[in-house]
Coordinates of C-alpha atoms and ligand atoms in Angstrom, one line a residue:
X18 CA -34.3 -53.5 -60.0
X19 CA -36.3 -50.4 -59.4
X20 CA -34.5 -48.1 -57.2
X21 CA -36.6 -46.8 -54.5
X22 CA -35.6 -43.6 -52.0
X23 CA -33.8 -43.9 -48.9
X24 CA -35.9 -44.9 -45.6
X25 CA -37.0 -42.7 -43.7
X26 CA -36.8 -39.6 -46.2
X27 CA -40.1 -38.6 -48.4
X28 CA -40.8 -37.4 -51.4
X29 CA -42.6 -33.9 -51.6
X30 CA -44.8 -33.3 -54.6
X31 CA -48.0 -31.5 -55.8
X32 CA -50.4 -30.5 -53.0
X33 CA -47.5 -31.3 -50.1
X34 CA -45.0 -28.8 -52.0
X35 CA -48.0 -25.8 -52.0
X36 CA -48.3 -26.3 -48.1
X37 CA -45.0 -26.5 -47.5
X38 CA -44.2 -23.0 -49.3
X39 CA -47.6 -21.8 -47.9
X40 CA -46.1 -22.4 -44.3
X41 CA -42.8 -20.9 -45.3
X42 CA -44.7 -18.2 -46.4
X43 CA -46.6 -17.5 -43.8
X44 CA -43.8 -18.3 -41.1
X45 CA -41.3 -15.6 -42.8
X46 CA -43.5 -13.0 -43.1
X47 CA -44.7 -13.2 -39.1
X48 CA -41.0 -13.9 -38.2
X49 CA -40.1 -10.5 -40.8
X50 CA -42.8 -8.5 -38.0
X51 CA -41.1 -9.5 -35.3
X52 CA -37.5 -8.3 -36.9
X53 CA -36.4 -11.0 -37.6
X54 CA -34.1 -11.9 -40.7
X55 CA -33.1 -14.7 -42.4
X56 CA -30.1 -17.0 -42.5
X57 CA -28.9 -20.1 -44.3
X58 CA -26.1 -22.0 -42.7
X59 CA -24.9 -24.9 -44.7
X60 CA -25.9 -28.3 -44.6
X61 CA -22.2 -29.5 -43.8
X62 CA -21.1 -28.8 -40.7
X63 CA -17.6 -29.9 -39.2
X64 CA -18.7 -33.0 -36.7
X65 CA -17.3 -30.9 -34.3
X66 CA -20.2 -28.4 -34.5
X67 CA -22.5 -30.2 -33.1
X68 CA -20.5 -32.7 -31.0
X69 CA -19.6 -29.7 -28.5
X70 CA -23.0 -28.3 -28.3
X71 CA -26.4 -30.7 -29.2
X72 CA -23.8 -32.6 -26.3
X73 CA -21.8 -36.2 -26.7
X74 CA -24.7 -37.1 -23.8
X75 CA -28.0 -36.2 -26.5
X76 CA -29.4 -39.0 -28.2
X77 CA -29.0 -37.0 -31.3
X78 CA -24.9 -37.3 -31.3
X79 CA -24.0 -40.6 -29.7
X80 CA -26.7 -42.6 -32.7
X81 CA -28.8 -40.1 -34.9
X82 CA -25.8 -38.1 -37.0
X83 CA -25.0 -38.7 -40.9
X84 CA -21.4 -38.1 -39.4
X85 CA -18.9 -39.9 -42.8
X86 CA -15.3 -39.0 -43.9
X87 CA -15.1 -36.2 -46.9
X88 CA -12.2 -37.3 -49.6
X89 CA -10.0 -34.9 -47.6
X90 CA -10.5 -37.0 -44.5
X91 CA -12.8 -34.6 -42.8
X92 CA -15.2 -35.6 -40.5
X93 CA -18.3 -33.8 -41.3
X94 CA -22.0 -34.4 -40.4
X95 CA -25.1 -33.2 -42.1
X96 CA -27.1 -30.7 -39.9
X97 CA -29.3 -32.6 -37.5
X98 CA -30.5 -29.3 -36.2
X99 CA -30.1 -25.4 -37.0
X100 CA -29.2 -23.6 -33.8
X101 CA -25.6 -25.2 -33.7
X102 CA -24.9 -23.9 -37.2
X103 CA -26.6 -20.3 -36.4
X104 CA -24.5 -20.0 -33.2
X105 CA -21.2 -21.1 -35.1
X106 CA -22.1 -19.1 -38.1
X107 CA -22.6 -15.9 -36.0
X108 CA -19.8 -16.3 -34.1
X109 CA -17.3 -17.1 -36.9
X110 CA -18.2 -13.7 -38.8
X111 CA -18.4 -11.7 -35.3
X112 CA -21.7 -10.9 -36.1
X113 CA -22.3 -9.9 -32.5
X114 CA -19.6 -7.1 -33.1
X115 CA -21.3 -5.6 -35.6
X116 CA -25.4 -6.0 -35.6
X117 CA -27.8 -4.5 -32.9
X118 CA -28.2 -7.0 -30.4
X119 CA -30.1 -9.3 -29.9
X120 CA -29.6 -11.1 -33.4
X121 CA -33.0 -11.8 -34.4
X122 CA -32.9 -14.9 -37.5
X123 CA -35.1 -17.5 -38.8
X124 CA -34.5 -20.7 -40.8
X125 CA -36.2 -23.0 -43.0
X126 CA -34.3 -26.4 -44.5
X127 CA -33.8 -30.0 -44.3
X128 CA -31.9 -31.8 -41.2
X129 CA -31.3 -34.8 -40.8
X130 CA -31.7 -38.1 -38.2
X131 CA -30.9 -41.5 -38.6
X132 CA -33.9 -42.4 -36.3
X133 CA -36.4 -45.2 -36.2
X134 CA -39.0 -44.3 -39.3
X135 CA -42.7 -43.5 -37.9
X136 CA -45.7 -41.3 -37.9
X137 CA -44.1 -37.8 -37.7
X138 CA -40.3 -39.4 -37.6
X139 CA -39.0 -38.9 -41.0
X140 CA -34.5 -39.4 -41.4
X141 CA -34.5 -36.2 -43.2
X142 CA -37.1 -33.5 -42.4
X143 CA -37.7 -30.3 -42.7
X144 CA -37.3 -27.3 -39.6
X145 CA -38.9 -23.8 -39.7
X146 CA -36.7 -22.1 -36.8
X147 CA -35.6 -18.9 -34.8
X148 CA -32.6 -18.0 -32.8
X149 CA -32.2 -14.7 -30.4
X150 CA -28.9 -14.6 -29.6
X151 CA -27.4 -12.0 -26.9
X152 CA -30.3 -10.5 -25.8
X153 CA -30.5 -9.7 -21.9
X154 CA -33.9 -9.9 -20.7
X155 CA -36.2 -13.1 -19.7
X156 CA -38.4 -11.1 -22.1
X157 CA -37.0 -12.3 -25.6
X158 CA -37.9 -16.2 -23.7
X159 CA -41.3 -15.0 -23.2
X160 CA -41.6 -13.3 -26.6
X161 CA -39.9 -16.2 -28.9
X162 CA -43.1 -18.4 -27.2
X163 CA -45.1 -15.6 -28.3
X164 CA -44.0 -16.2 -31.4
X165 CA -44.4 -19.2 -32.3
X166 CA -47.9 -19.1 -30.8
X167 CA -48.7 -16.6 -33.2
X168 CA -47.1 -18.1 -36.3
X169 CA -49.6 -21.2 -35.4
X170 CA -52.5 -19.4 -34.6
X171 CA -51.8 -17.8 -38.1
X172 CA -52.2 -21.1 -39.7
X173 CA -54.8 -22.0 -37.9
X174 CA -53.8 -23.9 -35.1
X175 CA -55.3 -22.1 -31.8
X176 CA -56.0 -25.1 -29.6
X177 CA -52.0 -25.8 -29.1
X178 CA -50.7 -26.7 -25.6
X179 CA -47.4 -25.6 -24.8
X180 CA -45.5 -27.5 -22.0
X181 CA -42.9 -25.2 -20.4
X182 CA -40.7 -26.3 -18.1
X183 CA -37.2 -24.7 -16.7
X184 CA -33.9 -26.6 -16.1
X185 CA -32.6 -23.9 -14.0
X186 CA -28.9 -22.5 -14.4
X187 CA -25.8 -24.8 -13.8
X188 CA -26.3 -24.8 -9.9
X189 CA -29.6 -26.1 -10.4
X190 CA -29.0 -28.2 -12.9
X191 CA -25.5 -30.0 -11.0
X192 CA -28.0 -30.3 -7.8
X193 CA -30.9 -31.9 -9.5
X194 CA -28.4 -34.3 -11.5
X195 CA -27.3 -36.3 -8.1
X196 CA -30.5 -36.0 -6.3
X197 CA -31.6 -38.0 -9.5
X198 CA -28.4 -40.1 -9.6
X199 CA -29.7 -41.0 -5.9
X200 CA -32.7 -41.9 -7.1
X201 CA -32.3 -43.8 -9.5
X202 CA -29.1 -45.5 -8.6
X203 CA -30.8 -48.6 -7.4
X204 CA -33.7 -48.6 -9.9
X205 CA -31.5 -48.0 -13.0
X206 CA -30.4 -52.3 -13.1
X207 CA -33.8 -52.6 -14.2
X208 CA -34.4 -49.9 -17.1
X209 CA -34.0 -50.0 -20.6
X210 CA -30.0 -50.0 -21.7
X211 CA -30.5 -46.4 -23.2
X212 CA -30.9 -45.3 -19.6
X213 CA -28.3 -47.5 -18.4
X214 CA -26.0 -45.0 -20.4
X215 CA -28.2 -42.1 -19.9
X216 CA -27.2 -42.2 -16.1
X217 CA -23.6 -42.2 -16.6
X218 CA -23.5 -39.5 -19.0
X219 CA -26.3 -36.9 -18.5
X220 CA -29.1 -38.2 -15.6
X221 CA -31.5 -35.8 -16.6
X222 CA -31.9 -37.0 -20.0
X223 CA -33.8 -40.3 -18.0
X224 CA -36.7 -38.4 -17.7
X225 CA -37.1 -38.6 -21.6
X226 CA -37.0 -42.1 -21.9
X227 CA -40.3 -43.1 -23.9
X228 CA -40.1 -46.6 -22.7
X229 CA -43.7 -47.3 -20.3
X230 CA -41.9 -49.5 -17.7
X231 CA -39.3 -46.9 -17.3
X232 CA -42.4 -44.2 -17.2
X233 CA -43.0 -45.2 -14.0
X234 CA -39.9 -44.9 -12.4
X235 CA -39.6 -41.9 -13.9
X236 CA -42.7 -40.7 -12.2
X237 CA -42.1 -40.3 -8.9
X238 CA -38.3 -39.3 -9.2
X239 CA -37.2 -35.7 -7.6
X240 CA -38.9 -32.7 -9.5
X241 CA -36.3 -30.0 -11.0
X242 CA -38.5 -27.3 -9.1
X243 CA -37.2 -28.5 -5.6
X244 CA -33.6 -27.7 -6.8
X245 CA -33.7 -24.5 -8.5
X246 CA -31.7 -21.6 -7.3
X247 CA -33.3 -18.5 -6.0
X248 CA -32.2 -16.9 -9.0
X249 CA -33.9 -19.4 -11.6
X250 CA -36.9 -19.8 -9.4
X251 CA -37.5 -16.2 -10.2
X252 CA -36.6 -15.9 -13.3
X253 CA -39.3 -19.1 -14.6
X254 CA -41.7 -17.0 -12.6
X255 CA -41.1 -13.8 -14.1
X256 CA -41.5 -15.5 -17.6
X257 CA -44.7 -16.9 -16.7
X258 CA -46.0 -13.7 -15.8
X259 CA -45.0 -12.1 -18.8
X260 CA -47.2 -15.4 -20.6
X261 CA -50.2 -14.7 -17.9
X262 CA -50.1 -10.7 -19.2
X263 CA -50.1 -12.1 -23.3
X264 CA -53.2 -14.5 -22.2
X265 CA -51.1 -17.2 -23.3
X266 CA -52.0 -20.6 -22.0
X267 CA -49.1 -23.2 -20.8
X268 CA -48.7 -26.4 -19.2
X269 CA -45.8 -26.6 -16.7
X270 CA -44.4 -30.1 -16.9
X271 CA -41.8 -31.0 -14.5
X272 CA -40.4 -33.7 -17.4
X273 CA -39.5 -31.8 -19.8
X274 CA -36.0 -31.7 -20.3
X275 CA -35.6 -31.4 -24.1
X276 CA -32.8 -33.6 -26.2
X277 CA -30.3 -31.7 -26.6
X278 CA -27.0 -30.5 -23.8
X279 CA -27.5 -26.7 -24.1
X280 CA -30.6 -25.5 -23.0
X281 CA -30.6 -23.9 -19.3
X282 CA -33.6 -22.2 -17.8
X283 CA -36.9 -21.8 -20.0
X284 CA -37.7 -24.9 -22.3
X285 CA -40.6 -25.9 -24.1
X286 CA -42.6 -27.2 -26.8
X287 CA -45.6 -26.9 -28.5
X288 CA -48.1 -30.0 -29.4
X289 CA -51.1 -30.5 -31.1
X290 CA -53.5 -33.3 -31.8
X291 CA -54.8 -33.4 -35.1
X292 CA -58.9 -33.3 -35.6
X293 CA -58.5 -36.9 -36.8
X294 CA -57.1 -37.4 -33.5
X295 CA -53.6 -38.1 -34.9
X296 CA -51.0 -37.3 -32.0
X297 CA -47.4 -36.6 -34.4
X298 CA -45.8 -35.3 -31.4
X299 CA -44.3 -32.1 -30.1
X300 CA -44.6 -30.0 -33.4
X301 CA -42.1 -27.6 -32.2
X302 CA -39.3 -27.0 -29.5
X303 CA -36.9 -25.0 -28.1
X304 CA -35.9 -23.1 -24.9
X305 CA -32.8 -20.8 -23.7
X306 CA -29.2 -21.4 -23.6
X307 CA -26.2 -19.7 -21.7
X308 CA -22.6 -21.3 -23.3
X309 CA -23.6 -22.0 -26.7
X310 CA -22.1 -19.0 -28.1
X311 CA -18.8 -18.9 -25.6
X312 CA -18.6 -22.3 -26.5
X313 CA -17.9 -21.6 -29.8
X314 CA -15.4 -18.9 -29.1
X315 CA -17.9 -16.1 -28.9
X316 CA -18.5 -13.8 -25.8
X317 CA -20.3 -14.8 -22.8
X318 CA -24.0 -14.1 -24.5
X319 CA -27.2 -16.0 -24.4
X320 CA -29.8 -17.1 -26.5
X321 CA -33.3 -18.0 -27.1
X322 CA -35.4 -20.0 -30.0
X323 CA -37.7 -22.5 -31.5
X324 CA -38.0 -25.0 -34.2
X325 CA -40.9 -26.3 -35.7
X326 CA -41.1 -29.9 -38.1
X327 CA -42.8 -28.9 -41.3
X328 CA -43.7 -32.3 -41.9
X329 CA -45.6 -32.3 -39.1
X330 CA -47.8 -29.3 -39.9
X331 CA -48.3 -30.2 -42.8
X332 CA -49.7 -33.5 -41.8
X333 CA -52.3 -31.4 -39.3
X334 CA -53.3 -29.1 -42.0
X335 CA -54.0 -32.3 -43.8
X336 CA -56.3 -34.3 -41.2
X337 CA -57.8 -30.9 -40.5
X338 CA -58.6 -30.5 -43.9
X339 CA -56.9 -26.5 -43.7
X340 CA -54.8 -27.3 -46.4
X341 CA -53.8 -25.2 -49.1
X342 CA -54.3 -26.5 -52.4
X343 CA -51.7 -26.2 -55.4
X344 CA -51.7 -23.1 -57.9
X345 CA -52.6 -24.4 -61.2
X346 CA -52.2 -22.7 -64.5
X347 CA -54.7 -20.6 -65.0
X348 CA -54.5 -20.3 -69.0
X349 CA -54.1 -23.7 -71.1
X350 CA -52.8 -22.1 -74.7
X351 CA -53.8 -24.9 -78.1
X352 CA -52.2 -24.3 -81.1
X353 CA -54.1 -26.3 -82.9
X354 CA -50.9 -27.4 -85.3
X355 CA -47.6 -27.3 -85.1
X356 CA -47.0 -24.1 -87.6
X357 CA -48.7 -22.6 -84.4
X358 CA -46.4 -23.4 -81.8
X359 CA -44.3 -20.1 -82.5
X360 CA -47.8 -17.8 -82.1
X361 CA -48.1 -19.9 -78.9
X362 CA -44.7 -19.4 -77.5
X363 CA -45.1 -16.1 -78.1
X364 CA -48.4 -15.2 -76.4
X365 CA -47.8 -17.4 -73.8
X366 CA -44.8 -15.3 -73.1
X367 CA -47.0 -12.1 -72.9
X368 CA -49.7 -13.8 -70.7
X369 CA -46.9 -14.8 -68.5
X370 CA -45.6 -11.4 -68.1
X371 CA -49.0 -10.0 -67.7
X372 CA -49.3 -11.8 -64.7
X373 CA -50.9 -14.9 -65.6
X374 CA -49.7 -18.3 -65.0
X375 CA -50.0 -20.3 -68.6
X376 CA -49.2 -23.5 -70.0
X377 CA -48.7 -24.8 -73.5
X378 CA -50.0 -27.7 -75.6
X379 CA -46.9 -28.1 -78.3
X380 CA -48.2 -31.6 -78.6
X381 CA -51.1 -30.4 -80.9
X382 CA -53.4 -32.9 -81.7
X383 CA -57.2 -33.0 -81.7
X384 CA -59.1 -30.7 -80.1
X385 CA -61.7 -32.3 -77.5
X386 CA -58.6 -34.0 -76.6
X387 CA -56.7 -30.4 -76.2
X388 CA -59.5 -29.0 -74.2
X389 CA -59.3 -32.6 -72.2
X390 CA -55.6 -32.0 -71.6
X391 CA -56.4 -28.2 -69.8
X392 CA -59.7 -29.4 -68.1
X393 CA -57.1 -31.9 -66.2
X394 CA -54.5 -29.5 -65.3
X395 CA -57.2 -27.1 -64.1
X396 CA -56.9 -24.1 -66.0
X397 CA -59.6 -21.9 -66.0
X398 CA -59.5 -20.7 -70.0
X399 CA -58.2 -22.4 -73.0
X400 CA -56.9 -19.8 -75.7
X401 CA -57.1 -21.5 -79.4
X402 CA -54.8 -21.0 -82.2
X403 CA -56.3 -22.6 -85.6
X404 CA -56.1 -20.9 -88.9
X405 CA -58.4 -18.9 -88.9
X406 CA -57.5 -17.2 -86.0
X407 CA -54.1 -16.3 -87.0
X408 CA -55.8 -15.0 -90.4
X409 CA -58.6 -12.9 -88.7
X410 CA -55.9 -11.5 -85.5
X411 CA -58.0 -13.2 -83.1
X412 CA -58.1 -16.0 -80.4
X413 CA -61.0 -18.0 -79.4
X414 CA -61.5 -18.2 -75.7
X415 CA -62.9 -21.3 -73.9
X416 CA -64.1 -20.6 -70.4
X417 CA -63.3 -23.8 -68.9
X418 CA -65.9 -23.9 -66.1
X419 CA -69.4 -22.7 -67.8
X420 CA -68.2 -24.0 -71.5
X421 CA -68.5 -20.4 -73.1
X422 CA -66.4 -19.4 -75.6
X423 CA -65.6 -16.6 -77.3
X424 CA -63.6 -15.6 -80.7
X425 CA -61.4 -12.3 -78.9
X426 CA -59.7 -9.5 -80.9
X427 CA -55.8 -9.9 -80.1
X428 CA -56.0 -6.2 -79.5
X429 CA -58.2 -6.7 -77.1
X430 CA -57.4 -10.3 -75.3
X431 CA -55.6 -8.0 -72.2
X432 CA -58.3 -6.4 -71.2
X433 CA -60.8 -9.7 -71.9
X434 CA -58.8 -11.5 -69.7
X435 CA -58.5 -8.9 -67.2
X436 CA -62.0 -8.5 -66.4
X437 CA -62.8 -12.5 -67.0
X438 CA -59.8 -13.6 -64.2
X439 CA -58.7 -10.3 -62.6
X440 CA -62.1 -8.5 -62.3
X441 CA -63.4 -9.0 -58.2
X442 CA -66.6 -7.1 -56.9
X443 CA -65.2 -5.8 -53.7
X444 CA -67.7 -5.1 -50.8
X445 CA -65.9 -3.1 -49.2
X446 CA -64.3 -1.2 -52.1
X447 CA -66.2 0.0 -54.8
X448 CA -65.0 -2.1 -58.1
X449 CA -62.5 -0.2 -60.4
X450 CA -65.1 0.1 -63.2
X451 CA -68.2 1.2 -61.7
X452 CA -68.2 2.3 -58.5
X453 CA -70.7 0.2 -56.9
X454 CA -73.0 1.2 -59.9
X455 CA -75.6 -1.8 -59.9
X456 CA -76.3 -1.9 -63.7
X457 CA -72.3 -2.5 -64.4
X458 CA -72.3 -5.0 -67.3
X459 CA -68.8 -6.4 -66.5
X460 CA -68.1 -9.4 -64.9
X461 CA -68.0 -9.6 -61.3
X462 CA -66.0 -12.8 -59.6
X463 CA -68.8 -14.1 -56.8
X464 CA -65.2 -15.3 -54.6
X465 CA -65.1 -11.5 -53.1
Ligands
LIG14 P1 -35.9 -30.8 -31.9 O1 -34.8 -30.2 -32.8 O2 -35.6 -32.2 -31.5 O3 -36.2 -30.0 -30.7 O4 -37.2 -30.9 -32.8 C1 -37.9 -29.8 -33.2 C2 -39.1 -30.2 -34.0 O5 -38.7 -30.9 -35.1 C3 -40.0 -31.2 -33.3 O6 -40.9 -30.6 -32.4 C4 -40.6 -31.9 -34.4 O7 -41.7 -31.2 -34.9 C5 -39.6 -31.9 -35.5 N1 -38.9 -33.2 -35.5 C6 -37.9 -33.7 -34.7 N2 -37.5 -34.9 -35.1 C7 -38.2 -35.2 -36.2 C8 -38.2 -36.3 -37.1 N3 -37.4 -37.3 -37.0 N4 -39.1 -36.3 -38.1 C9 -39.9 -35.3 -38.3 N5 -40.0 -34.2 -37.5 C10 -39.1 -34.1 -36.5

């Protein structure tokens, strides 16, 4: 029987694995302007991790969580988000004690859901995130947005809507829970079972509820806004302002309420429709948090940060056709017989630390069906090895695109293949060889 991969995971190859790097990319370096720096918890966490802060009310704990007994009889659970390990991580090697504060890091790896498979919903996925941990101003919650806005504008995506909302400190929070619990306790017989529970254990997480039938109850329930101390009242506006000042465009929406127990006061999340018209969802998340770190043992600091699903990027960049296509080889080396293959292994080595990305034909064979082999994989140039090559110190060159080729000095291949792939007419700067002299004879890449 053929085995097949597990449902709801995906396999990344070719094109997919260029975007995904090229997001990486692009995501570390913006994050590396804004100070921050990486970090790389583990994918193993101790259940307990993430039991005492995503919350045993989230939807993520009580039915989502590859939670399984190790051979030692541990109870451990593959990450189904990042800040929970970050937060412990930090804590456990009193990093607070010993960097500048805040702690500014980023993430990039797989997590991990058991949730329903769909458009966007993937069981193991991948999350770019950041974490600002034990910073004191509602700045860094206005500057994480910031952010992330500019990470997406970066790649592209300008026309994002972010819905902020706040859930207010614990006073708040305790006061909006039983004016809900009063709302709902007579409309709750009717909703869906996940409510049912949702009621019991954390009333705010009702608002959530993706089911249409409950939508509408859901609509006219009590807004957070009506119970929010003076304190977080100001606060959300204060953060707001700071958005107005950056130009930076938000939605408020009174039902956000995120998934997870242990964001208080600014959350939010970005979304995007594709150009194909493809909605995949928020494409990123996150808001501020008061106990995660005391909860852990730490001191009584806060935090801010973000995550974003690759997968779901990627997918945009796709519809929108901005995606990044994969880096082929640019130089296809044919030894033209086996007794080659050493020659071949040995320039290919010296192309390769010259810079230039090369692949080998040890196969041999004929050689339309050689020069077949590199037009498929893309390369630009085909270097031949034959006999009399290796007898004459040369190298034919086959320029893949217009069908030239040349026989090439070995002595002189660098150069040759310097000004056939490396040589760029710059506008702006003059080119390296003639200084913006009209009549220079060298080759001069239209692309620049
Ligand atoms: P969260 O940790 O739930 O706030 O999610 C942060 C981001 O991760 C979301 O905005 C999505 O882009 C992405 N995400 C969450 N769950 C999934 C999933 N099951 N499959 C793919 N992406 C997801």
């Amino acid at each position: 029987m053929e085995i097949k991969n597990v449902k709801g995971t995906k396999d990344l190859f070719g094109n997919e694995i260029a975007n995904f790097q090229y997001l990486n990319s692009i995501m570390s370096q913006i994050c590396e302007l804004f100070s921050y720096k990486e970090m790389r918890p583990p994918v193993l966490e101790h259940t307990e991790t993430f039991v005492r802060s995503v919350g045993e009310g989230s939807d993520v704990v009580r039915k989502e969580m590859y939670t399984f007994l190790d051979k030692g009889n541990r109870s451990l659970t593959m990450r189904p988000e990042f800040t929970a390990g970050i937060v412990r991580m930090i804590v456990q090697n009193k990093l607070y004690a010993t960097e500048v504060l805040p702690i500014k890091a980023y993430y990039c790896g797989p997590v991990f859901r058991y949730e329903r498979p769909q458009l966007g919903r993937y069981r193991q996925f991948n999350q770019f995130g950041i974490e600002c941990i034990g910073g004191n101003s509602l700045y860094y919650d206005a500057e994480v947005i910031l952010l992330g806005y500019c990470i997406l504008s970066s790649i592209g995506l300008d026309n994002v809507t972010i819905k902020i909302n706040t859930l207010g400190d614990d006073e708040s929070r305790e006061n909006y829970k039983s004016a809900l619990k009063d709302y709902f306790k007579d409309k709750i017989d009717l909703m869906c079972d996940d409510c049912k529970n949702r009621y019991e254990i954390n009333p705010l997480r009702i608002l959530d509820c993706k089911v249409n039938e409950d939508q509408k109850v859901v609509k006219d329930a009590p807004k957070m806004r009506d119970y929010l101390s003076q304190a977080s009242k100001n606060r959300f506006e204060q953060v707001l302002k700071v958005l107005d000042g950056l130009q930076i465009k938000y939605e408020i929406d009174d039902n956000l309420v995120r998934g997870l127990d242990y964001y208080s006061e600014t959350v939010f999340e970005f979304h995007l429709t594709s150009k194909a018209g493809n909605d995949y969802g928020a494409i990123g998340a996150g808001g501020h948090y008061d106990k995660l770190i005391s909860q852990f043992g730490g001191p009584n600091l806060s935090g801010v940060g973000f995550s974003f699903g690759l997968e779901r990027l990627v997918s945009i960049l796709f519809d929108n056709n901005e995606e990044v296509r994969e880096n082929d080889a640019e130089i296809f080396v044919l030894p033209m017989e086996e007794k080659y293959n050493s020659n071949a292994i040995q320039l290919s080595l010296s192309l390769r630390i010259n810079g230039y990305s090369t692949n080998v034909n040890y196969e041999n064979g004929k050689l339309s069906s050689s020069i077949k082999k590199a037009v498929r994989a893309n390369a630009k140039l085909a270097l031949i090895i034959g006999e009399n090559e290796i007898e004459s110190n040369t190298i034919i060159v086959k320029n893949l695109v217009d069908e030239k080729q040349e026989e090439v000095k070995l002595d002189d291949l660098s150069s040759y293949l310097h000004s056939l792939l490396r040589h760029h007419h710059h506008d702006s700067d003059k080119c390296e060889c003639c200084y913006g002299d009209d009549d220079c004879e060298n080759h001069h890449d239209e692309r620049d």
